[in-house]
GROMACS .gro file of C-alpha atoms in nm:
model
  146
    1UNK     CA    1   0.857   1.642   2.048
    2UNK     CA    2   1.086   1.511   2.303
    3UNK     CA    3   1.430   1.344   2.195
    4UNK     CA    4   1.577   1.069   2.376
    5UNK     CA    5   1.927   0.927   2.368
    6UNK     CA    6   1.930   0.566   2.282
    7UNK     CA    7   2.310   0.427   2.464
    8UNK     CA    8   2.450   0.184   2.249
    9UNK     CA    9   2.669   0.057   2.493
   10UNK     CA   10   2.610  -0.198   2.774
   11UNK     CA   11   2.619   0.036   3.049
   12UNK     CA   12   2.725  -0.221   3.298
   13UNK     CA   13   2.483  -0.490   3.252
   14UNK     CA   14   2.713  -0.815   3.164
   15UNK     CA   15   2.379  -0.936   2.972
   16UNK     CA   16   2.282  -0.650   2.747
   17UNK     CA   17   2.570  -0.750   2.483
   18UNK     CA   18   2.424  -1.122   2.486
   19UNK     CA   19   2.053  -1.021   2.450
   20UNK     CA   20   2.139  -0.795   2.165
   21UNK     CA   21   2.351  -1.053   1.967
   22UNK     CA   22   2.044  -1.266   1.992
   23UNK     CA   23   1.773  -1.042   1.934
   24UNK     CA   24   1.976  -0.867   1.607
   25UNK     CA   25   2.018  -1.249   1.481
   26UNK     CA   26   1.616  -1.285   1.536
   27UNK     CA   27   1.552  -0.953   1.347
   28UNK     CA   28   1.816  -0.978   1.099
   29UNK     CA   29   1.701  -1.273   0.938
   30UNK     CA   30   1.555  -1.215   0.622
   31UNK     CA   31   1.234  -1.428   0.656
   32UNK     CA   32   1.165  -1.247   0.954
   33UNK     CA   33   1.249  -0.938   0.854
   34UNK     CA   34   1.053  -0.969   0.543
   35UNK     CA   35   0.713  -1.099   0.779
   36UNK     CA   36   0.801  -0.757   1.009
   37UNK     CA   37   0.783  -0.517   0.720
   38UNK     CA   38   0.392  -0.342   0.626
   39UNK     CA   39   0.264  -0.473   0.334
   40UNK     CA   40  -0.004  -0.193   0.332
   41UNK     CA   41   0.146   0.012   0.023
   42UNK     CA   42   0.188   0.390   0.001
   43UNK     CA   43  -0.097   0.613  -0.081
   44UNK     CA   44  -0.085   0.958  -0.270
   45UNK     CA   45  -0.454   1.155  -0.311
   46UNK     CA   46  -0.470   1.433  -0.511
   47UNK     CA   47  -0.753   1.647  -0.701
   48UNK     CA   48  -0.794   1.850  -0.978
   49UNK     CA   49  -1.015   2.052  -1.088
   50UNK     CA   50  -1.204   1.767  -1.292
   51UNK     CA   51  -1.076   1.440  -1.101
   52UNK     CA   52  -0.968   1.291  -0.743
   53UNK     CA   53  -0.678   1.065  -0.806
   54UNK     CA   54  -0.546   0.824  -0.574
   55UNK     CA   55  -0.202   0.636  -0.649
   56UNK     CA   56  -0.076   0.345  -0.435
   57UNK     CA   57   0.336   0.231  -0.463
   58UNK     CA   58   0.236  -0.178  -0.512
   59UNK     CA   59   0.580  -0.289  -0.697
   60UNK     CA   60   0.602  -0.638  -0.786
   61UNK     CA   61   0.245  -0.738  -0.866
   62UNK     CA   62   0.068  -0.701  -1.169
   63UNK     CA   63  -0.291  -0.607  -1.307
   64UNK     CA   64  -0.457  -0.924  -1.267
   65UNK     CA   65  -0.360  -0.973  -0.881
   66UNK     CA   66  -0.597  -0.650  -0.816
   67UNK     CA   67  -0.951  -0.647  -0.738
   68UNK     CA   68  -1.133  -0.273  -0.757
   69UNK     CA   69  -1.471  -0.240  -0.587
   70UNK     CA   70  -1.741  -0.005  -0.502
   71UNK     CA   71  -1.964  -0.020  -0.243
   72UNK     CA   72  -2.164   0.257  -0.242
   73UNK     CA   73  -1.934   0.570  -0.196
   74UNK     CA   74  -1.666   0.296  -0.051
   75UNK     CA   75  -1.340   0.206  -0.321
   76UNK     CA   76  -1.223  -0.087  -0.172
   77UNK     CA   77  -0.897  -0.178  -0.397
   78UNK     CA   78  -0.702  -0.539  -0.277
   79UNK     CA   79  -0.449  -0.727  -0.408
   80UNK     CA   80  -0.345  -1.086  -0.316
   81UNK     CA   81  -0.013  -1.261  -0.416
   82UNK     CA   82   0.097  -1.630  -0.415
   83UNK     CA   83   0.424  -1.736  -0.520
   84UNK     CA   84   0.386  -2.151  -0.491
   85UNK     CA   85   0.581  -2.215  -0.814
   86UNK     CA   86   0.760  -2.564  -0.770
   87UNK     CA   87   1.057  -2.652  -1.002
   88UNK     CA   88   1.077  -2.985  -1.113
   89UNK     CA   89   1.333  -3.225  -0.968
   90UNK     CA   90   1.399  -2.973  -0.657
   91UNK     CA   91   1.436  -3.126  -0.288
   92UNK     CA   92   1.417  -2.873  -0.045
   93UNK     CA   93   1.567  -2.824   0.293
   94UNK     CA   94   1.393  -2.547   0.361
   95UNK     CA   95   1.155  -2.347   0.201
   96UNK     CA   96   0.925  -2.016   0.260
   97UNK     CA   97   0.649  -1.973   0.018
   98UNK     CA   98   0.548  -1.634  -0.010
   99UNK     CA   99   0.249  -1.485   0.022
  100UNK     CA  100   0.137  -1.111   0.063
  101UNK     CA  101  -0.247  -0.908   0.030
  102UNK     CA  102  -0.344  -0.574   0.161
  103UNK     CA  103  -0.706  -0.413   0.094
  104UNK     CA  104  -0.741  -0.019   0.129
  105UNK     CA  105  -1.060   0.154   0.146
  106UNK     CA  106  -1.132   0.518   0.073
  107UNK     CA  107  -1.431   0.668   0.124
  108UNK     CA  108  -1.504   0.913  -0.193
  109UNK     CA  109  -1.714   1.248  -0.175
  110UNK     CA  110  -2.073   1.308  -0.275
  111UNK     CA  111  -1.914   1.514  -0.558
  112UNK     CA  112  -1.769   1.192  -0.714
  113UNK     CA  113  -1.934   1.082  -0.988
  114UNK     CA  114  -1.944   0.680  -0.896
  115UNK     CA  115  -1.987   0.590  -1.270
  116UNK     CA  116  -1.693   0.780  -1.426
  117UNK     CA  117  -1.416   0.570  -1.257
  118UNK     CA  118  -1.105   0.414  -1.391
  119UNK     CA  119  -0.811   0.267  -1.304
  120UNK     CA  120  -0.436   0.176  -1.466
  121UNK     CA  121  -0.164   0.003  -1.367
  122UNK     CA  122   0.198   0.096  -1.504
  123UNK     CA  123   0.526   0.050  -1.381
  124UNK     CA  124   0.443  -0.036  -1.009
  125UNK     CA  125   0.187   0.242  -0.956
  126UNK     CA  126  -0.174   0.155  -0.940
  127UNK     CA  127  -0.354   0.493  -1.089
  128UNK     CA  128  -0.721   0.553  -0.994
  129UNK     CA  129  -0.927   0.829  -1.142
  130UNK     CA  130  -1.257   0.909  -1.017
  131UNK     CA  131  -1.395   1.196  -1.227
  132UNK     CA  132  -1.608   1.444  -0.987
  133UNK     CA  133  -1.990   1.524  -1.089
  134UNK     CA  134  -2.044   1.814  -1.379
  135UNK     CA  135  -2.222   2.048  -1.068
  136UNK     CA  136  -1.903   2.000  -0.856
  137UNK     CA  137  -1.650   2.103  -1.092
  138UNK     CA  138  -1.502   2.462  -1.013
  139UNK     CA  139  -1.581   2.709  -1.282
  140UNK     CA  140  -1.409   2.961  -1.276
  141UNK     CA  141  -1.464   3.267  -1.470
  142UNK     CA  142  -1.387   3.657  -1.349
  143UNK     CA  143  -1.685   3.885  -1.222
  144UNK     CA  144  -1.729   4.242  -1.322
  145UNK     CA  145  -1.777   4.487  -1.057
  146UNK     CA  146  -2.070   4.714  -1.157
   0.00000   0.00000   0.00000
C-alpha cells in the first residue's frame, strides 16, 4: 500500500482556492450529497452448523417495501422506496421527492436446502435463514482409536 500526501493548501495556483469553494458547495449540498452516497446496504454472511445466515443494514424501510426471491440456487432480495406524500394546502418552491431501491443477489450452495428458507425483519436488519440440507450438516461425534 502506498500513502500519498494530499496538500491542503494552494501551492501557488491563484485558482485552486476558487475551484475548491465551488466544488465543496457542489458536494456539500445535501441533495447531492444524499444522490452521491451507495444505497447498496451492508451485508454480513455467516454459517452455523445448521444454517447460512445473511443480514443486510436497510434502516428506514419496512417489511412490506421488500421483495425475497429464488431463482434456482439465486436469493435475489430488493427493496424499493417512494416517499411522494403531499400535504394538503402546501406550495412548494422547491421540492426533492425521494426515492431509493437496491437488489442483492447471492448465490447459495448445493448444501442449502431451497425449501427451508425464512426471513425477518426487526429493527433495521433484514435476517435471512437458509437452513442447509440434513446430509450437509456437520456431525460431529469423537472416534475411538482401536
Amino acid at each position: 500500500m502506498t500513502l500519498v500526501k494530499f496538500a491542503n493548501g494552494n501551492n501557488g495556483s491563484a485558482l485552486k482556492p476558487w475551484f475548491s469553494d465551488v466544488f465543496d458547495s457542489v458536494f456539500n449540498d445535501s441533495y447531492v450529497a444524499d444522490r452521491l452516497t451507495s444505497r447498496i446496504p451492508a451485508v454480513n454472511i455467516a454459517e452455523s452448523e445448521n444454517d447460512f445466515h445473511i443480514e443486510l443494514a436497510v434502516p428506514g424501510l419496512k417489511k412490506e417495501d421488500f421483495k425475497i426471491n429464488l431463482d434456482k440456487n439465486i436469493l435475489s432480495i430488493s427493496a424499493e422506496k417512494k416517499n411522494e406524500t403531499t400535504p394538503a394546502g402546501k406550495k412548494y418552491n422547491r421540492r426533492e421527492y425521494s426515492y431509493s431501491s437496491f437488489v442483492r443477489s447471492f448465490t447459495l450452495p448445493e448444501t442449502a436446502d431451497y425449501s427451508k428458507i425464512e426471513a425477518e425483519y426487526v429493527d433495521g436488519i433484514l435476517k435471512v435463514n437458509v437452513a442447509k440440507r440434513e446430509e450437509a450438516k456437520v456431525l460431529s461425534r469423537e472416534i475411538s482409536i482401536k
